[in-house]
mmCIF file of C-alpha atoms in Angstrom:
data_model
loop_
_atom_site.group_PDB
_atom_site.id
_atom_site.type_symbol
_atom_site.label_atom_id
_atom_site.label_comp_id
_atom_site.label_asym_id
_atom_site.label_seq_id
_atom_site.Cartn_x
_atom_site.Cartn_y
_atom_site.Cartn_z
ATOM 1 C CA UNK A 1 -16.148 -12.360 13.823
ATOM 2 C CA UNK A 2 -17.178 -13.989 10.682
ATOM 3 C CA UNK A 3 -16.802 -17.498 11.229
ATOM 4 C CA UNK A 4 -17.564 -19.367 8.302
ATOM 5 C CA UNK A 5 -17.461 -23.417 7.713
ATOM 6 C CA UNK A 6 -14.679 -25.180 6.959
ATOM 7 C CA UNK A 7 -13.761 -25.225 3.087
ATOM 8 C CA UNK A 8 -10.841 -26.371 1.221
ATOM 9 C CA UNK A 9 -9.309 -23.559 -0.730
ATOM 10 C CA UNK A 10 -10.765 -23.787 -4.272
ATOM 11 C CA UNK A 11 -9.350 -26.663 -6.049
ATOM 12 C CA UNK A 12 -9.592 -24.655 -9.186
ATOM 13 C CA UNK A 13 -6.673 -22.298 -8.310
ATOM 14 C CA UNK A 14 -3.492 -23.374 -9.318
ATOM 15 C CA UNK A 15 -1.363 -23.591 -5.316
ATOM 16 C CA UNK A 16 1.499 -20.993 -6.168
ATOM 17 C CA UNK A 17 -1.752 -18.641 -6.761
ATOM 18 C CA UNK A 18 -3.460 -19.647 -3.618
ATOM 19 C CA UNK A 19 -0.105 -19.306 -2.037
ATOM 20 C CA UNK A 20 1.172 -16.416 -3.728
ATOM 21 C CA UNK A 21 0.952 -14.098 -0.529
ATOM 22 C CA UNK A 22 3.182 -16.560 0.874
ATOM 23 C CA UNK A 23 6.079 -16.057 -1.677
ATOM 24 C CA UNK A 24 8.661 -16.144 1.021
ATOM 25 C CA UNK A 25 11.682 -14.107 1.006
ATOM 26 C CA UNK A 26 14.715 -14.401 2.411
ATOM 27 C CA UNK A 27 14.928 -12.127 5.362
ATOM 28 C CA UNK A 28 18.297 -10.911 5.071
ATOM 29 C CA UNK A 29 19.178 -7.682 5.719
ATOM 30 C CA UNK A 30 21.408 -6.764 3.041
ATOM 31 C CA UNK A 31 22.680 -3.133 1.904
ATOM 32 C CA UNK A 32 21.221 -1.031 -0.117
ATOM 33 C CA UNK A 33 22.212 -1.031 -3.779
ATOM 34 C CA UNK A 34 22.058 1.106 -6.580
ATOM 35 C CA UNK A 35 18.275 0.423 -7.427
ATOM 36 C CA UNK A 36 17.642 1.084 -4.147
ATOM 37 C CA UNK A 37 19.570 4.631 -3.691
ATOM 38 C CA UNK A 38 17.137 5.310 -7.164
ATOM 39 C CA UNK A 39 14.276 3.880 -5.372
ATOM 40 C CA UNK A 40 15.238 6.507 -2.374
ATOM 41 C CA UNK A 41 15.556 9.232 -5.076
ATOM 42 C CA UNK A 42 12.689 8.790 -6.552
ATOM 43 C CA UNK A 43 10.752 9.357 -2.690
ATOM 44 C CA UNK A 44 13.107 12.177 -1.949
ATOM 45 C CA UNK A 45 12.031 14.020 -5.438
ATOM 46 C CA UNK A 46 8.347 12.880 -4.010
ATOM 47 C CA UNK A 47 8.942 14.398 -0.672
ATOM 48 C CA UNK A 48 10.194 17.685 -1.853
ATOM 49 C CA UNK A 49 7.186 18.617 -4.510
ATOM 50 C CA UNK A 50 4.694 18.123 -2.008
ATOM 51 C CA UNK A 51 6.411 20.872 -0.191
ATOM 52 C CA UNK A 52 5.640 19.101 2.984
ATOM 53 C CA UNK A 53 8.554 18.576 5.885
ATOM 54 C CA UNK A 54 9.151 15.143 4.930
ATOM 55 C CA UNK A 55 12.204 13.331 3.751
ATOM 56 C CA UNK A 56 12.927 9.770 3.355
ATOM 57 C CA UNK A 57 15.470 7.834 5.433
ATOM 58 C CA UNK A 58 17.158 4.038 4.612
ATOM 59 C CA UNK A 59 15.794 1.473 7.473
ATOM 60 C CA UNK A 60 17.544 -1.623 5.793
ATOM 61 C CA UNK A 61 16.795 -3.858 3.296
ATOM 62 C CA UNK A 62 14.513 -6.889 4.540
ATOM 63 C CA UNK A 63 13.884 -9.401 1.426
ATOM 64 C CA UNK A 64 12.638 -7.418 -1.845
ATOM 65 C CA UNK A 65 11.461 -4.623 0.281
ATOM 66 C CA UNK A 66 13.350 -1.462 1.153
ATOM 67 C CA UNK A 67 12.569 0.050 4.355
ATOM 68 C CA UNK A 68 12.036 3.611 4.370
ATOM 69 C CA UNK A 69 11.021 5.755 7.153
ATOM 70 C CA UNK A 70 9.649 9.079 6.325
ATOM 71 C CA UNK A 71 11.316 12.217 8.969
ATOM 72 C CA UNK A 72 9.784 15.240 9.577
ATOM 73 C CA UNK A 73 6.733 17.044 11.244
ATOM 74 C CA UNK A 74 4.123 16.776 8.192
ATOM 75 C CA UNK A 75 5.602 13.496 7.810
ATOM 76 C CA UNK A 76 4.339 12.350 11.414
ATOM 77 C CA UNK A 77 1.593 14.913 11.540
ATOM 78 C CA UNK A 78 -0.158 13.102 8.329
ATOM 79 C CA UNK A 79 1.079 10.060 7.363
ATOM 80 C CA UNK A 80 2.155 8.740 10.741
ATOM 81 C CA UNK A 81 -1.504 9.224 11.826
ATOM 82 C CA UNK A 82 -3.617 8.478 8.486
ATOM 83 C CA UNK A 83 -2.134 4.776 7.691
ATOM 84 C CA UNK A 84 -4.318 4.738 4.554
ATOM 85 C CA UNK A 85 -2.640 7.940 3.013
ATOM 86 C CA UNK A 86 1.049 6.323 4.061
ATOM 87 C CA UNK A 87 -0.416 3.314 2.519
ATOM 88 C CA UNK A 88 -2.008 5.168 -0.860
ATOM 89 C CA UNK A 89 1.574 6.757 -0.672
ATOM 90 C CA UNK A 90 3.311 3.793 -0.920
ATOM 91 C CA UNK A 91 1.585 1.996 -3.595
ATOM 92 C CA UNK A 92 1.383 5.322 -6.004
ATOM 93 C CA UNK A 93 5.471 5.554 -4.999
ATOM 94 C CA UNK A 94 5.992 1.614 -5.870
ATOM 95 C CA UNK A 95 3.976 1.754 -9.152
ATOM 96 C CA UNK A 96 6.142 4.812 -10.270
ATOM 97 C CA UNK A 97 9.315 2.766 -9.043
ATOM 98 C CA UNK A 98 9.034 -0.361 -10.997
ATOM 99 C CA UNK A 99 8.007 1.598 -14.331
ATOM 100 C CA UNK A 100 11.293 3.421 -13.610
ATOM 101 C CA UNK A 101 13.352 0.817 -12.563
ATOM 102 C CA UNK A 102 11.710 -2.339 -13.653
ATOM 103 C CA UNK A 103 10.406 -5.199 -11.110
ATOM 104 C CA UNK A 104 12.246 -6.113 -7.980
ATOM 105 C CA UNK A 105 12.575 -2.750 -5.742
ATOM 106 C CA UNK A 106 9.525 -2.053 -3.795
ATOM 107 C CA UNK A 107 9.608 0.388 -1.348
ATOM 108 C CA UNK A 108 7.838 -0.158 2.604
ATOM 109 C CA UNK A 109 6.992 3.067 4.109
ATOM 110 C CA UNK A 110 6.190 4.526 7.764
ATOM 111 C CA UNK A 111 6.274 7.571 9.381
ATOM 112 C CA UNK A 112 5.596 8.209 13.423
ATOM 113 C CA UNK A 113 5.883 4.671 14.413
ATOM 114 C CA UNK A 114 2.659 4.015 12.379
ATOM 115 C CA UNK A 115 3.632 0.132 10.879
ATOM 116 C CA UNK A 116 5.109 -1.040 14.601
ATOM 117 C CA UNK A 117 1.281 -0.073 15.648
ATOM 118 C CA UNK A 118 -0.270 -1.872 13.238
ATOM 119 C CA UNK A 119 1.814 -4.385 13.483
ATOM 120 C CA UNK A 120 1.111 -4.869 17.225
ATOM 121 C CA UNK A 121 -2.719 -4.986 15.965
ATOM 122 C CA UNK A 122 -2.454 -7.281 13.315
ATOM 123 C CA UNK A 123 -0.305 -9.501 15.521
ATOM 124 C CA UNK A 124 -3.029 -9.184 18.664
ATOM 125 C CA UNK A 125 -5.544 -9.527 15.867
ATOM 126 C CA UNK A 126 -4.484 -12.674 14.105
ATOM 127 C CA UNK A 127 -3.658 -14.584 17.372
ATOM 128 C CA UNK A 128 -7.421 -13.876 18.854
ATOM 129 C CA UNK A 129 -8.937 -15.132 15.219
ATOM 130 C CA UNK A 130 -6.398 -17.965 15.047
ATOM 131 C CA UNK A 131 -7.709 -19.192 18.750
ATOM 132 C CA UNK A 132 -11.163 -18.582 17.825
ATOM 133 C CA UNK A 133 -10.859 -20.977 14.447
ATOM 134 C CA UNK A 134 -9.100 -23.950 16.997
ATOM 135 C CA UNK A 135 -11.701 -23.478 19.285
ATOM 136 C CA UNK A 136 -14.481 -23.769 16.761
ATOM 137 C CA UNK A 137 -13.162 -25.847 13.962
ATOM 138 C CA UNK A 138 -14.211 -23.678 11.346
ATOM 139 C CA UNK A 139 -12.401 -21.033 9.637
ATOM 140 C CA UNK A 140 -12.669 -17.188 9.302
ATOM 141 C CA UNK A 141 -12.414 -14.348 7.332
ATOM 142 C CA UNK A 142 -10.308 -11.079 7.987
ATOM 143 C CA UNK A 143 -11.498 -7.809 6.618
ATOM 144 C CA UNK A 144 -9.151 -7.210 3.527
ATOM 145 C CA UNK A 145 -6.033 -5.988 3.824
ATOM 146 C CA UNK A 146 -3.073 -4.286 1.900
ATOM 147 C CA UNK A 147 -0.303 -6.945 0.719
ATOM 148 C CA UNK A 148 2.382 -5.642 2.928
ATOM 149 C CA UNK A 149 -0.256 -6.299 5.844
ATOM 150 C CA UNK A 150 -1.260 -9.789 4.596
ATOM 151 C CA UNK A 151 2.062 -10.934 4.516
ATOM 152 C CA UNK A 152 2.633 -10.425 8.622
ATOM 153 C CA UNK A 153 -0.353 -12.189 9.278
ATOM 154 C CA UNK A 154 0.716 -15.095 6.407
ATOM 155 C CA UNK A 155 3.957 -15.204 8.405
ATOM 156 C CA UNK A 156 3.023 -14.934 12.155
ATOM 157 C CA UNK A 157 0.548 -17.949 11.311
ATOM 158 C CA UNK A 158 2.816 -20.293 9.286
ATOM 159 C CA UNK A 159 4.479 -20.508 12.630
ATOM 160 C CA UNK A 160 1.471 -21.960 14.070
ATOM 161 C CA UNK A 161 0.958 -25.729 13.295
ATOM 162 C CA UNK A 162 -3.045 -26.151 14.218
ATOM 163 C CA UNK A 163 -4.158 -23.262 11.916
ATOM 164 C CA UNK A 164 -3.355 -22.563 7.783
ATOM 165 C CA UNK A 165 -4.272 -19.763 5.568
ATOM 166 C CA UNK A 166 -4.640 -18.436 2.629
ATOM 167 C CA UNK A 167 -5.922 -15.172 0.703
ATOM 168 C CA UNK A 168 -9.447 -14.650 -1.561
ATOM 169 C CA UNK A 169 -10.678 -12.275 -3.441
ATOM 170 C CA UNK A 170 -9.333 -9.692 -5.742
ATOM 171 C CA UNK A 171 -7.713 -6.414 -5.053
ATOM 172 C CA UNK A 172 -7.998 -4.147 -2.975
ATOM 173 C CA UNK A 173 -10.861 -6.557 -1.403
ATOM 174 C CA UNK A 174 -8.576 -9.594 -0.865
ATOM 175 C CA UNK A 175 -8.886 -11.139 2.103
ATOM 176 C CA UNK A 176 -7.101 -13.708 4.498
ATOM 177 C CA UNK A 177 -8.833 -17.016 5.525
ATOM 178 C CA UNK A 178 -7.948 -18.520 8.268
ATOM 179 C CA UNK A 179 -8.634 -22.335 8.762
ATOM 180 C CA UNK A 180 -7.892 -25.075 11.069
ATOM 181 C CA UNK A 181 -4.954 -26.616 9.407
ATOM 182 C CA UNK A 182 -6.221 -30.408 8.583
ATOM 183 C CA UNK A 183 -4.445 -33.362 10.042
ATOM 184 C CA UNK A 184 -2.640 -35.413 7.062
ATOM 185 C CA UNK A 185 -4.081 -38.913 7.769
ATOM 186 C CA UNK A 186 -1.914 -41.409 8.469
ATOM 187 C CA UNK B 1 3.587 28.329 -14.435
ATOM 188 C CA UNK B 2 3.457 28.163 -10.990
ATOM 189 C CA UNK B 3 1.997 25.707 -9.220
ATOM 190 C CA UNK B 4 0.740 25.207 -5.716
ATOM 191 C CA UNK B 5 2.502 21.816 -4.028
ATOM 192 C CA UNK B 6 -0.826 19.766 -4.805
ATOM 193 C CA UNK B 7 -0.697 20.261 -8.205
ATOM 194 C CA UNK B 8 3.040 20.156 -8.618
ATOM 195 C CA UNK B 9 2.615 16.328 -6.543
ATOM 196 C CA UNK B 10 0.154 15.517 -8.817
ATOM 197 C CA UNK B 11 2.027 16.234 -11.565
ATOM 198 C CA UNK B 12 5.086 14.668 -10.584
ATOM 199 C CA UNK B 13 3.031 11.451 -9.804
ATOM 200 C CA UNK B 14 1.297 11.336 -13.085
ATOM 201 C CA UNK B 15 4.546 12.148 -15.004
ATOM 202 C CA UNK B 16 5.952 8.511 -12.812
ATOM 203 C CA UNK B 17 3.153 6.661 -14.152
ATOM 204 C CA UNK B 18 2.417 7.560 -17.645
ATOM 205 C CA UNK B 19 4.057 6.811 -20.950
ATOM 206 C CA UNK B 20 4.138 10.418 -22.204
ATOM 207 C CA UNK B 21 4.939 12.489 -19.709
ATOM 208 C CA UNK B 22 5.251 15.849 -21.830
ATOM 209 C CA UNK B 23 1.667 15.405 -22.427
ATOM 210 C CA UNK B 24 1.023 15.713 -18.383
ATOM 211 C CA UNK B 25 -0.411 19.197 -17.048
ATOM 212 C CA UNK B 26 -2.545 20.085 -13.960
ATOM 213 C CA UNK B 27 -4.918 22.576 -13.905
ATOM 214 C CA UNK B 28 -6.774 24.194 -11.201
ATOM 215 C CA UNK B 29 -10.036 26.186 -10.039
ATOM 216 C CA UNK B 30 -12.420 27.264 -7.250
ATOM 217 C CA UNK B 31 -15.255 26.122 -6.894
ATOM 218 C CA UNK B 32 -17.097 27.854 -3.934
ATOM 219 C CA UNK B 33 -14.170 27.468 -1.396
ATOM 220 C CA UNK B 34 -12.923 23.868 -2.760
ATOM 221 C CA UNK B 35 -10.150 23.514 -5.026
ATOM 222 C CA UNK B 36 -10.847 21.318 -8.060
ATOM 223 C CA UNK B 37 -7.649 20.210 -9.699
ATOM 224 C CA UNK B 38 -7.713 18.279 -13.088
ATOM 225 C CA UNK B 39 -5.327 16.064 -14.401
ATOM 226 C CA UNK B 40 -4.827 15.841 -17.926
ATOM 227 C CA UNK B 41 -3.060 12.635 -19.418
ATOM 228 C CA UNK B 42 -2.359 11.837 -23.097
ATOM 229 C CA UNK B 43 -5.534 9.855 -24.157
ATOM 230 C CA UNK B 44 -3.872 6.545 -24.292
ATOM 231 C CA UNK B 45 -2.675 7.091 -20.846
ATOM 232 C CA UNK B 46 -5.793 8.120 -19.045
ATOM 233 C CA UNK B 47 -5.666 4.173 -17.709
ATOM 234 C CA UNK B 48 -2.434 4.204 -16.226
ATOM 235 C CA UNK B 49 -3.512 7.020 -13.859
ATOM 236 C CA UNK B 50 -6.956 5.515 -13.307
ATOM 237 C CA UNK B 51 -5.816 1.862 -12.882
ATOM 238 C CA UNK B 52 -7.749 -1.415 -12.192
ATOM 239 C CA UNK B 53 -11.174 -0.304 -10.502
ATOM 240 C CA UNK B 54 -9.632 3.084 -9.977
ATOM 241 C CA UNK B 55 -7.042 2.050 -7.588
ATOM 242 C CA UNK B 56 -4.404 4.362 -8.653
ATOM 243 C CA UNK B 57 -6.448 7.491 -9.160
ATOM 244 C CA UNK B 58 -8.212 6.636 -5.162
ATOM 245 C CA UNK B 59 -4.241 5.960 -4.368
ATOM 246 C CA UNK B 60 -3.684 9.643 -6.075
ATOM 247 C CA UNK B 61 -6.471 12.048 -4.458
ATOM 248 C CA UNK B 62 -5.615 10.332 -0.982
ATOM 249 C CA UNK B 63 -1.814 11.484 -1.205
ATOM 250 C CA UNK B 64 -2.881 14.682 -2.609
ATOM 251 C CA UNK B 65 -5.251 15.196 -0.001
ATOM 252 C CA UNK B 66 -2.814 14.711 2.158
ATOM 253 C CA UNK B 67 -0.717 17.131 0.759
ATOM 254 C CA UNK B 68 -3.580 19.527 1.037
ATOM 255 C CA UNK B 69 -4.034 18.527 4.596
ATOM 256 C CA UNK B 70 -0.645 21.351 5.845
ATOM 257 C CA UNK B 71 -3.204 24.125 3.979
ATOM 258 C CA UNK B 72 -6.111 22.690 5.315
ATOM 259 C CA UNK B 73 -8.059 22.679 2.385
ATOM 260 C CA UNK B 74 -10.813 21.046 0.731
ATOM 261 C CA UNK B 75 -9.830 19.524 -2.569
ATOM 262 C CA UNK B 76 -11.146 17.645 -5.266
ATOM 263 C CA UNK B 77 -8.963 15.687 -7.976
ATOM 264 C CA UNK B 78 -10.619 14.809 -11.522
ATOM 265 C CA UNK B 79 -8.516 12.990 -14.035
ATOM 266 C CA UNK B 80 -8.984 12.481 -17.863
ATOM 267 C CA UNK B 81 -7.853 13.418 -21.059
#
């Protein structure tokens, strides 16, 4: 584990872009609207050019993000089981969304169970680091991750009052720090 | 024209992303049992399909090796002009 000693986040960066992974959003679920059926359209068209069994299905909408499970054999076969293609997928599908449809509809993919996995192991993953940093009083450094992926860890920690975090580096290298979360003096 | 479903995901992708999308076309060859497929952009899109340090083109050749993946072939994707 790369433990690494305890630094402030740069003082240079502005806090809403030290923070931006934060950027809560509501989590309502709310129904799918008309962006999002063209959003679902646009993956549908997707799924049937690559002439692979694979078609999309609505999950719900949780914040900004539409959920969309992808059904079929290929679907499971490939993208359930190579989370870096379902996640190449999903940003290729999300670029061509927003030039379509402007900013606001992003799309969250999985096929064959493959996000509840990973989000078991980023869970199991952020606890152990998040222990480690109490135990230690320094803070540490998570290999980088996608934003969708940073986001669960962002969240699961804000929940824990001993340890903060925040993200370096630029993309697709950026990277979540963890840190022991100082105690405001009194 | 017809195109195997690589190529027609490739163009369908590149068509999403660029500003001229008439101007899109895939072409394809062998090259001693790989299968080299080039995608040609209007010159003032060739970024778009590249992207910051070549995120969208890596983001490209992964899907469309994963298209390739139900053939089981070896491909290779080129972009440009």
């Amino acid at each position: 584990m790369p433990m690494r000693k305890a630094t402030a986040p740069d003082p240079e960066l502005r806090p809403d872009e030290v923070e931006q992974d934060h950027a809560e959003e509501p989590e309502v679920q709310a129904e799918p609207d008309d962006r999002d059926l063209a959003a679902v359209e646009s993956i549908r068209e997707l799924c049937e050019v690559s002439g692979l069994d694979m078609r999309p299905e609505v999950r719900g909408v949780e914040g900004s993000y539409l959920k969309i499970e992808l059904i079929g054999e290929d679907a499971e076969r490939i993208f359930g089981e190579h989370g870096r293609m379902l996640d190449a997928l999903q940003f290729v599908a999300n670029l061509i969304i927003s030039r379509k449809l402007g900013p606001g509809v992003r799309v969250l993919l999985d096929a064959g169970g493959y996000r509840e996995r990973r989000l078991k192991m980023l869970t199991d993953l952020a606890r152990e680091y998040a222990a480690e940093v109490k135990a230690r009083g320094e803070e540490c450094e998570i290999d980088s991750l996608p934003p969708h992926e940073r986001r669960i860890i962002h969240k699961l920690l804000s929940e824990d009052p001993d340890v903060m975090t925040y993200s370096e580096g630029e993309e697709p290298d950026r990277r979540i720090i963890i840190a022991p979360r100082e105690i405001p003096s009194a | 024209m017809s195109q195997d479903s690589v190529a027609r995901t490739l163009q369908y992708l590149a068509e999403g992303l660029v500003d001229d999308p008439a101007a899109v076309s895939v072409s394809c060859l062998d090259d001693r049992g790989t299968t080299v497929y080039d995608v040609h952009v209007a010159d003032d899109d060739v970024g778009k399909v590249i992207g910051r340090q070549g995120r969208v083109a890596a983001a490209m050749r992964l899907v469309a090796r994963a298209v390739a993946m139900k053939s089981h072939r070896k491909i290779q994707v080129e972009f440009g002009p």
